[in-house]
mmCIF file of C-alpha atoms in Angstrom:
data_model
loop_
_atom_site.group_PDB
_atom_site.id
_atom_site.type_symbol
_atom_site.label_atom_id
_atom_site.label_comp_id
_atom_site.label_asym_id
_atom_site.label_seq_id
_atom_site.Cartn_x
_atom_site.Cartn_y
_atom_site.Cartn_z
ATOM 1 C CA MET U 1098 4.521 -10.438 9.628
ATOM 2 C CA MET U 1099 5.516 -13.661 11.931
ATOM 3 C CA SER U 1100 9.951 -14.358 11.692
ATOM 4 C CA LYS U 1101 10.545 -14.849 8.223
ATOM 5 C CA THR U 1102 14.353 -15.061 6.864
ATOM 6 C CA ILE U 1103 15.594 -12.688 4.198
ATOM 7 C CA LEU U 1104 17.568 -13.485 1.474
ATOM 8 C CA ILE U 1105 19.277 -9.964 0.472
ATOM 9 C CA THR U 1106 21.877 -9.733 -2.799
ATOM 10 C CA GLY U 1107 23.797 -6.511 -2.636
ATOM 11 C CA ALA U 1108 23.336 -6.172 0.922
ATOM 12 C CA SER U 1109 26.543 -4.200 2.205
ATOM 13 C CA SER U 1110 25.601 -0.501 1.377
ATOM 14 C CA GLY U 1111 22.247 1.208 -0.165
ATOM 15 C CA ILE U 1112 19.088 -0.318 -0.361
ATOM 16 C CA GLY U 1113 20.058 -3.537 0.380
ATOM 17 C CA ALA U 1114 21.365 -1.908 3.498
ATOM 18 C CA ALA U 1115 18.964 -0.244 4.659
ATOM 19 C CA CYS U 1116 16.336 -3.511 3.628
ATOM 20 C CA ALA U 1117 18.263 -5.258 5.474
ATOM 21 C CA GLU U 1118 18.731 -3.366 8.472
ATOM 22 C CA LYS U 1119 14.485 -2.905 8.453
ATOM 23 C CA PHE U 1120 14.199 -6.699 8.720
ATOM 24 C CA ALA U 1121 16.666 -7.195 11.367
ATOM 25 C CA ALA U 1122 14.455 -4.239 13.918
ATOM 26 C CA ALA U 1123 11.567 -6.294 13.116
ATOM 27 C CA GLY U 1124 13.251 -9.936 13.957
ATOM 28 C CA HIS U 1125 13.690 -11.548 10.202
ATOM 29 C CA GLN U 1126 16.823 -13.720 9.894
ATOM 30 C CA LEU U 1127 18.966 -12.566 6.803
ATOM 31 C CA ILE U 1128 21.490 -14.099 4.817
ATOM 32 C CA LEU U 1129 22.968 -10.934 3.655
ATOM 33 C CA CYS U 1130 24.801 -11.484 -0.172
ATOM 34 C CA SER U 1131 27.829 -9.195 -0.977
ATOM 35 C CA ARG U 1132 31.066 -9.457 -3.453
ATOM 36 C CA ARG U 1133 32.812 -6.916 -0.495
ATOM 37 C CA LYS U 1134 33.608 -9.468 1.743
ATOM 38 C CA ASP U 1135 35.101 -7.098 4.682
ATOM 39 C CA ARG U 1136 32.131 -4.658 4.279
ATOM 40 C CA LEU U 1137 29.328 -7.062 5.126
ATOM 41 C CA ASP U 1138 31.056 -8.882 7.126
ATOM 42 C CA THR U 1139 31.032 -5.861 9.644
ATOM 43 C CA PHE U 1140 27.862 -4.775 8.824
ATOM 44 C CA SER U 1141 26.620 -8.744 9.650
ATOM 45 C CA LYS U 1142 27.646 -8.504 13.150
ATOM 46 C CA ARG U 1143 26.417 -5.394 13.602
ATOM 47 C CA ILE U 1144 23.457 -5.705 12.846
ATOM 48 C CA GLU U 1145 23.230 -9.319 14.823
ATOM 49 C CA LYS U 1146 24.624 -7.875 17.575
ATOM 50 C CA GLU U 1147 22.221 -4.720 17.358
ATOM 51 C CA HIS U 1148 19.015 -6.240 17.168
ATOM 52 C CA LYS U 1149 19.185 -9.834 17.895
ATOM 53 C CA ILE U 1150 18.115 -12.373 15.126
ATOM 54 C CA ALA U 1151 20.745 -14.598 13.159
ATOM 55 C CA VAL U 1152 22.712 -13.084 10.181
ATOM 56 C CA LEU U 1153 24.273 -14.989 7.759
ATOM 57 C CA PRO U 1154 27.072 -13.333 5.539
ATOM 58 C CA VAL U 1155 27.555 -14.850 1.633
ATOM 59 C CA GLU U 1156 29.996 -13.578 0.059
ATOM 60 C CA MET U 1157 29.272 -13.395 -3.787
ATOM 61 C CA ASP U 1158 29.145 -11.515 -7.339
ATOM 62 C CA VAL U 1159 25.974 -11.709 -8.324
ATOM 63 C CA ARG U 1160 27.715 -12.382 -11.785
ATOM 64 C CA ASP U 1161 29.545 -15.188 -11.510
ATOM 65 C CA LYS U 1162 26.928 -18.348 -12.750
ATOM 66 C CA ASP U 1163 29.512 -21.399 -10.819
ATOM 67 C CA SER U 1164 29.309 -19.109 -7.062
ATOM 68 C CA VAL U 1165 25.871 -18.198 -6.986
ATOM 69 C CA LEU U 1166 24.731 -21.271 -7.810
ATOM 70 C CA LYS U 1167 27.089 -23.590 -4.903
ATOM 71 C CA LYS U 1168 27.591 -21.094 -2.888
ATOM 72 C CA MET U 1169 23.349 -21.272 -2.590
ATOM 73 C CA LYS U 1170 23.331 -25.151 -2.863
ATOM 74 C CA LYS U 1171 26.362 -25.105 0.131
ATOM 75 C CA LEU U 1172 23.770 -22.816 2.283
ATOM 76 C CA PRO U 1173 23.117 -24.880 5.788
ATOM 77 C CA PHE U 1174 20.592 -26.677 5.929
ATOM 78 C CA HIS U 1175 17.958 -24.405 8.864
ATOM 79 C CA TRP U 1176 18.588 -21.790 6.636
ATOM 80 C CA LYS U 1177 16.988 -23.195 3.010
ATOM 81 C CA THR U 1178 13.658 -21.913 3.991
ATOM 82 C CA ILE U 1179 13.644 -19.009 2.204
ATOM 83 C CA ASP U 1180 11.025 -16.436 2.530
ATOM 84 C CA VAL U 1181 11.419 -13.706 1.196
ATOM 85 C CA LEU U 1182 14.753 -13.073 -2.271
ATOM 86 C CA ILE U 1183 15.532 -9.045 -2.663
ATOM 87 C CA ASN U 1184 17.035 -9.236 -6.007
ATOM 88 C CA ASN U 1185 19.000 -5.903 -5.279
ATOM 89 C CA ALA U 1186 21.600 -6.493 -6.357
ATOM 90 C CA GLY U 1187 22.569 -3.969 -9.205
ATOM 91 C CA LEU U 1188 24.006 -0.416 -10.404
ATOM 92 C CA ALA U 1189 24.899 1.930 -13.190
ATOM 93 C CA LEU U 1190 27.754 3.512 -15.232
ATOM 94 C CA GLY U 1191 28.366 5.959 -17.384
ATOM 95 C CA LEU U 1192 25.641 8.820 -18.758
ATOM 96 C CA SER U 1193 26.626 8.627 -22.551
ATOM 97 C CA GLY U 1194 25.882 8.801 -25.732
ATOM 98 C CA ILE U 1195 25.321 5.287 -27.273
ATOM 99 C CA ASP U 1196 28.431 5.532 -29.729
ATOM 100 C CA GLU U 1197 30.580 7.134 -26.237
ATOM 101 C CA GLY U 1198 29.692 4.413 -24.009
ATOM 102 C CA SER U 1199 32.398 1.934 -22.571
ATOM 103 C CA THR U 1200 31.363 -1.996 -23.639
ATOM 104 C CA ASP U 1201 33.104 -2.700 -20.012
ATOM 105 C CA ASP U 1202 30.764 -0.571 -18.142
ATOM 106 C CA TRP U 1203 27.492 -1.811 -20.638
ATOM 107 C CA GLU U 1204 28.717 -5.577 -19.667
ATOM 108 C CA GLN U 1205 29.042 -5.045 -16.151
ATOM 109 C CA MET U 1206 25.537 -3.644 -16.276
ATOM 110 C CA ILE U 1207 24.012 -6.185 -17.930
ATOM 111 C CA ASP U 1208 25.654 -9.109 -16.177
ATOM 112 C CA THR U 1209 24.618 -7.600 -13.071
ATOM 113 C CA ASN U 1210 21.047 -6.343 -13.337
ATOM 114 C CA LEU U 1211 19.953 -9.095 -15.834
ATOM 115 C CA LYS U 1212 21.814 -11.940 -15.552
ATOM 116 C CA GLY U 1213 22.928 -11.206 -11.954
ATOM 117 C CA LEU U 1214 19.336 -11.781 -10.831
ATOM 118 C CA LEU U 1215 19.054 -13.953 -13.107
ATOM 119 C CA TYR U 1216 21.168 -16.647 -11.194
ATOM 120 C CA VAL U 1217 20.240 -15.507 -7.867
ATOM 121 C CA SER U 1218 16.500 -16.551 -9.042
ATOM 122 C CA ASN U 1219 16.827 -19.628 -10.686
ATOM 123 C CA ALA U 1220 18.940 -21.551 -7.281
ATOM 124 C CA VAL U 1221 16.108 -20.174 -5.025
ATOM 125 C CA ILE U 1222 13.062 -20.612 -7.206
ATOM 126 C CA PRO U 1223 13.577 -24.061 -6.626
ATOM 127 C CA LEU U 1224 13.546 -24.153 -2.994
ATOM 128 C CA MET U 1225 10.575 -22.001 -2.853
ATOM 129 C CA LYS U 1226 8.407 -24.567 -5.413
ATOM 130 C CA LYS U 1227 10.223 -27.352 -2.898
ATOM 131 C CA GLN U 1228 8.405 -25.830 0.159
ATOM 132 C CA GLY U 1229 5.285 -24.612 -2.271
ATOM 133 C CA TYR U 1230 5.164 -20.660 -0.991
ATOM 134 C CA GLY U 1231 7.849 -17.020 -1.542
ATOM 135 C CA HIS U 1232 8.398 -14.043 -1.866
ATOM 136 C CA ILE U 1233 10.379 -12.295 -4.440
ATOM 137 C CA ILE U 1234 10.606 -8.803 -4.516
ATOM 138 C CA ASN U 1235 12.824 -7.175 -7.686
ATOM 139 C CA ILE U 1236 14.357 -4.496 -7.384
ATOM 140 C CA GLY U 1237 14.055 -1.681 -10.491
ATOM 141 C CA SER U 1238 14.085 2.199 -11.527
ATOM 142 C CA ILE U 1239 12.029 4.458 -13.057
ATOM 143 C CA ALA U 1240 14.572 3.616 -16.109
ATOM 144 C CA GLY U 1241 12.574 0.685 -16.686
ATOM 145 C CA VAL U 1242 9.836 2.708 -16.801
ATOM 146 C CA GLU U 1243 10.676 5.385 -18.678
ATOM 147 C CA THR U 1244 14.242 5.550 -20.916
ATOM 148 C CA TYR U 1245 15.813 9.080 -20.878
ATOM 149 C CA PRO U 1246 19.071 10.317 -22.879
ATOM 150 C CA ARG U 1247 22.022 8.844 -22.329
ATOM 151 C CA GLY U 1248 20.911 6.074 -20.169
ATOM 152 C CA ASN U 1249 20.468 3.952 -23.216
ATOM 153 C CA VAL U 1250 21.971 0.312 -21.935
ATOM 154 C CA TYR U 1251 21.090 1.353 -18.222
ATOM 155 C CA CYS U 1252 17.991 2.068 -18.919
ATOM 156 C CA ALA U 1253 17.403 -1.398 -21.054
ATOM 157 C CA THR U 1254 18.889 -3.761 -18.460
ATOM 158 C CA LYS U 1255 15.744 -2.538 -15.995
ATOM 159 C CA HIS U 1256 13.415 -2.209 -19.130
ATOM 160 C CA ALA U 1257 13.863 -5.944 -19.108
ATOM 161 C CA VAL U 1258 13.848 -6.529 -15.436
ATOM 162 C CA THR U 1259 10.179 -5.193 -15.752
ATOM 163 C CA SER U 1260 9.834 -7.521 -18.402
ATOM 164 C CA LEU U 1261 11.359 -10.466 -16.416
ATOM 165 C CA THR U 1262 9.223 -9.997 -13.627
ATOM 166 C CA LYS U 1263 6.065 -10.026 -15.265
ATOM 167 C CA GLY U 1264 7.282 -13.227 -17.115
ATOM 168 C CA MET U 1265 8.742 -14.925 -13.769
ATOM 169 C CA ARG U 1266 4.682 -13.713 -11.278
ATOM 170 C CA MET U 1267 3.099 -15.632 -14.943
ATOM 171 C CA ASP U 1268 5.538 -18.505 -14.771
ATOM 172 C CA LEU U 1269 5.400 -19.177 -10.601
ATOM 173 C CA LEU U 1270 2.058 -18.413 -10.564
ATOM 174 C CA PRO U 1271 0.885 -22.519 -9.849
ATOM 175 C CA PHE U 1272 3.528 -22.706 -7.392
ATOM 176 C CA GLY U 1273 2.029 -19.922 -4.766
ATOM 177 C CA ILE U 1274 5.189 -17.768 -5.439
ATOM 178 C CA LYS U 1275 4.522 -14.294 -5.086
ATOM 179 C CA VAL U 1276 6.648 -11.948 -7.420
ATOM 180 C CA SER U 1277 6.598 -7.514 -6.928
ATOM 181 C CA LEU U 1278 8.551 -5.610 -8.348
ATOM 182 C CA VAL U 1279 9.878 -1.747 -6.694
ATOM 183 C CA SER U 1280 10.777 0.838 -8.506
ATOM 184 C CA PRO U 1281 12.055 3.512 -6.772
ATOM 185 C CA GLY U 1282 12.830 7.135 -8.702
ATOM 186 C CA ALA U 1283 15.828 9.334 -7.784
ATOM 187 C CA THR U 1284 17.511 7.869 -4.797
ATOM 188 C CA GLU U 1285 20.311 9.100 -2.907
ATOM 189 C CA THR U 1286 22.762 6.582 -1.998
ATOM 190 C CA GLU U 1287 25.851 5.275 -3.636
ATOM 191 C CA PHE U 1288 24.475 4.925 -6.942
ATOM 192 C CA SER U 1289 25.342 8.114 -8.441
ATOM 193 C CA VAL U 1290 29.104 7.572 -7.429
ATOM 194 C CA VAL U 1291 29.538 4.256 -9.269
ATOM 195 C CA ARG U 1292 28.082 5.952 -12.185
ATOM 196 C CA PHE U 1293 30.352 8.747 -12.010
ATOM 197 C CA HIS U 1294 33.036 6.249 -11.745
ATOM 198 C CA GLY U 1295 34.001 7.829 -7.838
ATOM 199 C CA ASP U 1296 32.531 11.212 -9.161
ATOM 200 C CA THR U 1297 31.207 12.171 -5.824
ATOM 201 C CA ALA U 1298 31.127 16.212 -6.618
ATOM 202 C CA LYS U 1299 29.277 14.726 -9.701
ATOM 203 C CA ALA U 1300 27.005 12.784 -7.921
ATOM 204 C CA LYS U 1301 26.029 15.055 -5.181
ATOM 205 C CA ASN U 1302 25.161 17.308 -7.838
ATOM 206 C CA VAL U 1303 21.959 14.949 -9.344
ATOM 207 C CA TYR U 1304 20.594 15.262 -6.244
ATOM 208 C CA LYS U 1305 20.766 19.068 -5.572
ATOM 209 C CA GLY U 1306 17.685 21.297 -5.054
ATOM 210 C CA TYR U 1307 15.193 19.044 -4.188
ATOM 211 C CA ARG U 1308 14.979 16.066 -1.748
ATOM 212 C CA PRO U 1309 15.242 12.864 -3.188
ATOM 213 C CA LEU U 1310 13.961 9.211 -2.300
ATOM 214 C CA THR U 1311 16.928 7.332 0.543
ATOM 215 C CA GLY U 1312 18.238 3.829 1.024
ATOM 216 C CA GLU U 1313 15.742 3.981 3.973
ATOM 217 C CA ASP U 1314 12.714 5.074 2.344
ATOM 218 C CA VAL U 1315 12.351 2.199 0.020
ATOM 219 C CA ALA U 1316 12.823 -0.267 2.385
ATOM 220 C CA GLU U 1317 10.185 1.154 4.186
ATOM 221 C CA VAL U 1318 8.327 0.636 0.817
ATOM 222 C CA ILE U 1319 9.766 -3.323 0.521
ATOM 223 C CA PHE U 1320 9.024 -4.058 4.543
ATOM 224 C CA PHE U 1321 5.360 -3.412 3.842
ATOM 225 C CA VAL U 1322 5.312 -5.258 0.151
ATOM 226 C CA ALA U 1323 6.974 -8.434 1.935
ATOM 227 C CA GLY U 1324 4.615 -7.411 4.750
ATOM 228 C CA LEU U 1325 1.209 -8.166 3.296
ATOM 229 C CA PRO U 1326 -1.342 -10.737 4.187
ATOM 230 C CA ASP U 1327 -0.740 -14.388 1.290
ATOM 231 C CA HIS U 1328 -3.599 -13.793 -1.373
ATOM 232 C CA VAL U 1329 -2.536 -10.097 -1.499
ATOM 233 C CA ASN U 1330 1.144 -9.220 -3.567
ATOM 234 C CA VAL U 1331 1.883 -5.860 -5.187
ATOM 235 C CA ASN U 1332 2.318 -6.564 -8.569
ATOM 236 C CA ASP U 1333 3.953 -3.267 -9.757
ATOM 237 C CA LEU U 1334 5.078 0.141 -7.225
ATOM 238 C CA LEU U 1335 6.927 3.381 -8.772
ATOM 239 C CA LEU U 1336 8.169 5.812 -5.789
ATOM 240 C CA MET U 1337 9.418 9.120 -6.290
ATOM 241 C CA PRO U 1338 10.548 11.882 -3.978
ATOM 242 C CA THR U 1339 7.698 14.090 -4.040
ATOM 243 C CA ALA U 1340 9.921 16.955 -6.291
ATOM 244 C CA GLN U 1341 10.115 14.075 -9.175
ATOM 245 C CA ALA U 1342 7.796 14.131 -11.741
ATOM 246 C CA SER U 1343 9.143 11.757 -15.086
ATOM 247 C CA ALA U 1344 13.326 10.428 -15.002
ATOM 248 C CA THR U 1345 13.635 13.547 -16.006
ATOM 249 C CA LEU U 1346 11.078 16.134 -14.104
ATOM 250 C CA PHE U 1347 11.569 18.202 -11.319
ATOM 251 C CA ASN U 1348 10.777 20.768 -9.611
ATOM 252 C CA LYS U 1349 14.400 22.147 -8.037
ATOM 253 C CA THR U 1350 15.222 25.252 -6.219
ATOM 254 C CA THR U 1351 18.238 27.419 -6.948
ATOM 255 C CA ASP U 1352 20.252 28.536 -3.728
#
């Protein structure tokens, strides 16, 4: 790939941070968005110095529609040519029966995973349409392909992302904008720690007995998808650990 401008949401940790490292190492300039300002600033300065590329950190909560639109409009002129948007910000909260779940958790998942993706896309797509090209890569999940017990609302949000990606691809077809969906299976990042509200022991148990994907594994695939020729698009890509056959079926070893 020639040097491009890559915008990544949820960029301060996990898959988002791994994507930032991967694209930075290849010489691309980055717009990194995260709501955690201190972590974002530290991370941005490090990779800018280490890889000698330009980085624009943007403190942003994708759930805040007005803030997203305002901050995207305020991008400096030379940062407004966005080649690739990686809609990565997302989370799972809780693992409960539908009648036992927290409505606060439900709202946060819907606001982040679905509405946040819409807000950021809504702000970036006009720039891509104006320039006549672009690539939107939405980060889905195996939960957007299969529903699993007690995954209810999280699975619903990721199924919505799957459907929305298809709709975006149709609507943006006349404008030369590619739209891809990359859906990882079990990936060991902060995902399960967040899901279990900081219970690290419970989170670690999710990945016990097999080798899960890492953020770097997923970033490698996203980098591949973004680097294909203009006439080639990966519509939907599902990647899993070798030890995972479905959302709930794993080949685990016993210690």
